[in-house]
Every structure is written in structure tokens, then in C-alpha cells.
Amino acid sequence: MLVLVLLLLLAGCGGVGVTETTGVSLSAPPPDTSYNDTDVMFLQMAVPQHEQGIEMAKLAEKRASRREIRDLATAIRLTQEDEVARMSRWLEKWRQPVAPDLDPAAHAGHGGMHGSDPAVLEVLRNTPAGPDFDGRFLNLLTGHQHLAVELALMEEKDGFNADTKAFAGRIVKSRTAEIEQMGAYL
């Protein structure tokens, strides 16, 4: 009898187990059904894409020869820093990793990994300040922002979470406007 009492006490001490009245485990919250896999994938892929855009913008803030390009770079950096924080908070709230799965097979169903080429930063880092930098930055950032629009359109189409889909819609509008603005600067 003493062994049975000890076992029951030990089972109750861990805080893990099933309640008598509901049968629900006390250790795990119910699953969050406010998002789907597309929402998670969009955010996980957009965070590093934004981080690269931030690095590109920082280089332009220092090296662009034209004031309007430096101003655009500053606006892009500030916007994307805020967006990275927002996206990271959503993923953390959903208890999802911020980093995407790097296994290419995990992305076969949606056209592969949608990420920026790391060589883009190297090209900009190796381009001296001045007019050549301006043109190279504008061209590379235009391609970079096209990718952001593609990711956001995928979220708008297949995502579930209303806030994430609205956020994707804002990305489509803002990045499209930036692309048009950069085209005018070229």
C-alpha cells in the first residue's frame, strides 16, 4: 500500500499528466489553429530575405553617391527592421522556429527555397562608393524586392492567418512602389 501511495504522489508532483475531470494533459496547451504551414513558411523565408535587404540598405546608406538613394536605403532599412521584429514575434507566439528548414526537399511543394543569393551582398561589398555603386545597388535591390513580392503573393494566396495575409498585402504594395521608384532613379 505504501508503494502505491508513493507512486501516486510522484505522478502528481511532476505537474504532467491527465486531469481526472477533462482527460486533458496539464503540460501542453491546445494547438494554435490561427495559422497554417504557408503562414509559417512565408515568415521563416521572409525574415532572412529582409535581413539581407537590411544589409544591402546599410551599404547604400554609406556608399551611394546620390542623396535620394541614401534616403531610400534608410527608409527601407527602418521598415524592414520593424518587419523582421514583427515576423519574429508571430513565429515565437506560434512556437515555430524563426529560421526556415534548410533541407531543399522541405520546399519542393512550393517551388523550392525562395531566398536571396548571398553573393549579392559580396558584390555590393566589393563595389566602391560612387555612381557605379548606385546603379548596382538599384538593380540588385530591384531583384531583391521582386522576390519579396513573390513571397508575399504566395502568402496572400495560400496563407490562413488574417494578420499575416494583410501584412503580405502591405509588402506587395510597398515593394512594388519601391521597385517603381528605383526604376525612376536608374
C-alpha positions in Angstrom: 0.0 0.0 0.0 2.8 2.4 0.8 4.4 1.8 -2.6 1.1 2.7 -4.3 0.8 5.9 -2.3 4.4 6.9 -3.2 3.7 6.2 -6.9 0.6 8.3 -6.9 2.4 11.2 -5.1 5.3 11.0 -7.5 3.0 11.0 -10.5 1.3 14.1 -9.2 4.5 16.0 -8.3 5.7 16.4 -11.9 2.8 18.6 -13.0 2.4 16.4 -16.0 -0.4 14.1 -16.5 -4.1 13.9 -17.3 -6.7 15.5 -15.2 -9.5 13.3 -13.8 -12.3 15.6 -15.0 -11.2 16.6 -18.5 -8.7 14.0 -19.6 -6.6 16.9 -21.0 -2.9 16.9 -20.3 -1.8 19.7 -18.0 1.6 20.1 -19.6 0.7 21.1 -23.2 -1.5 24.0 -24.3 -4.1 23.3 -27.0 -2.8 23.6 -30.6 -3.0 27.1 -32.2 -5.2 26.9 -35.2 -4.9 30.5 -36.2 -2.2 29.9 -38.8 -1.2 27.3 -41.4 2.1 26.0 -42.8 2.1 28.6 -45.5 2.0 31.4 -42.9 4.9 29.8 -41.1 6.9 29.2 -44.3 6.3 32.8 -45.5 7.6 34.3 -42.3 10.5 31.9 -42.0 11.6 32.7 -45.5 10.8 36.5 -45.3 13.0 37.0 -42.2 16.3 36.2 -43.8 15.2 37.8 -47.0 14.5 41.0 -45.1 17.8 40.7 -43.2 19.7 40.7 -46.5 17.7 43.7 -47.6 18.7 45.5 -44.4 22.4 44.7 -45.1 22.1 46.0 -48.6 20.4 49.2 -47.4 23.2 49.8 -44.8 25.8 49.6 -47.5 23.8 52.1 -49.7 23.5 54.4 -46.7 27.3 54.7 -46.6 28.2 54.3 -50.3 25.5 55.7 -52.5 26.6 58.9 -54.2 23.1 60.3 -54.6 21.1 61.7 -51.6 17.8 60.3 -52.8 19.3 56.8 -52.9 20.7 57.1 -49.4 17.3 58.3 -48.2 15.5 55.4 -49.9 18.0 53.0 -48.3 17.4 54.4 -44.8 13.6 54.2 -45.3 13.9 50.6 -46.5 16.3 49.6 -43.6 14.0 51.1 -40.9 10.9 49.5 -42.4 12.4 46.1 -42.8 14.0 46.1 -39.3 10.5 46.7 -37.9 9.0 44.0 -40.1 11.7 41.5 -39.0 10.8 42.1 -35.4 7.0 41.7 -36.2 7.6 38.5 -38.1 9.8 37.0 -35.4 7.2 37.8 -32.7 4.5 35.9 -34.7 6.7 32.9 -35.1 7.6 32.9 -31.4 4.0 33.3 -30.5 3.2 30.3 -32.6 6.1 28.4 -31.1 7.7 28.0 -34.5 11.4 28.4 -35.3 12.4 31.7 -36.9 14.9 30.0 -39.3 13.5 28.0 -42.2 14.2 24.4 -42.8 17.3 24.3 -45.0 16.5 20.9 -46.5 15.6 21.6 -50.1 13.1 18.7 -50.0 11.1 20.6 -47.4 10.4 23.3 -50.0 9.7 21.1 -53.1 5.9 21.6 -52.9 6.2 25.4 -53.4 8.9 25.8 -55.9 12.0 25.4 -53.7 13.7 27.8 -51.3 12.9 31.4 -52.1 15.9 33.2 -50.8 18.3 35.8 -52.0 21.7 34.9 -53.3 24.3 35.5 -50.6 26.7 36.6 -53.4 24.6 39.8 -53.8 26.0 41.2 -50.6 29.5 40.3 -51.7 29.0 42.1 -55.0 27.9 45.2 -53.1 30.6 45.0 -50.5 33.2 44.9 -53.3 31.7 47.8 -55.2 33.3 51.1 -54.2 31.2 54.2 -53.3 30.0 56.3 -56.1 27.8 56.2 -59.2 28.8 52.6 -60.1 27.6 51.6 -56.6 24.3 53.5 -57.1 23.4 51.6 -60.3 24.5 48.2 -59.0 22.6 48.7 -55.7 19.4 49.8 -57.5 19.5 46.8 -59.9 20.2 44.3 -57.2 17.7 45.7 -54.8 15.0 45.7 -57.5 15.5 42.0 -58.0 15.6 41.5 -54.2 12.3 43.3 -53.8 10.7 41.3 -56.7 11.4 38.2 -54.6 9.7 39.8 -51.6 6.6 40.4 -53.7 6.6 36.8 -54.9 6.8 35.5 -51.4 4.0 37.9 -50.2 1.8 36.9 -53.2 2.2 33.2 -52.2 1.1 34.1 -48.6 -1.9 36.1 -49.9 -3.0 33.1 -52.0 -2.4 30.2 -49.6 -2.0 31.7 -46.1 -4.6 31.4 -43.4 -3.8 33.9 -40.7 -5.6 37.2 -41.4 -2.9 39.4 -39.9 -0.1 37.6 -41.8 -2.1 37.9 -45.1 -2.8 41.6 -44.5 0.9 42.1 -43.8 1.8 40.3 -47.0 -0.6 42.6 -48.9 1.2 45.6 -47.5 4.6 44.1 -48.6 3.2 43.7 -52.1 2.1 47.3 -52.3 5.2 48.8 -50.6 7.8 46.8 -52.5 6.1 47.4 -55.8 6.2 51.1 -55.1 9.9 50.9 -54.2 10.6 49.0 -57.4 8.9 51.7 -59.4 10.8 54.4 -57.5 14.1 52.7 -58.1 13.3 52.3 -61.8 12.9 56.1 -61.9 16.3 56.5 -60.3 18.1 54.3 -62.9 
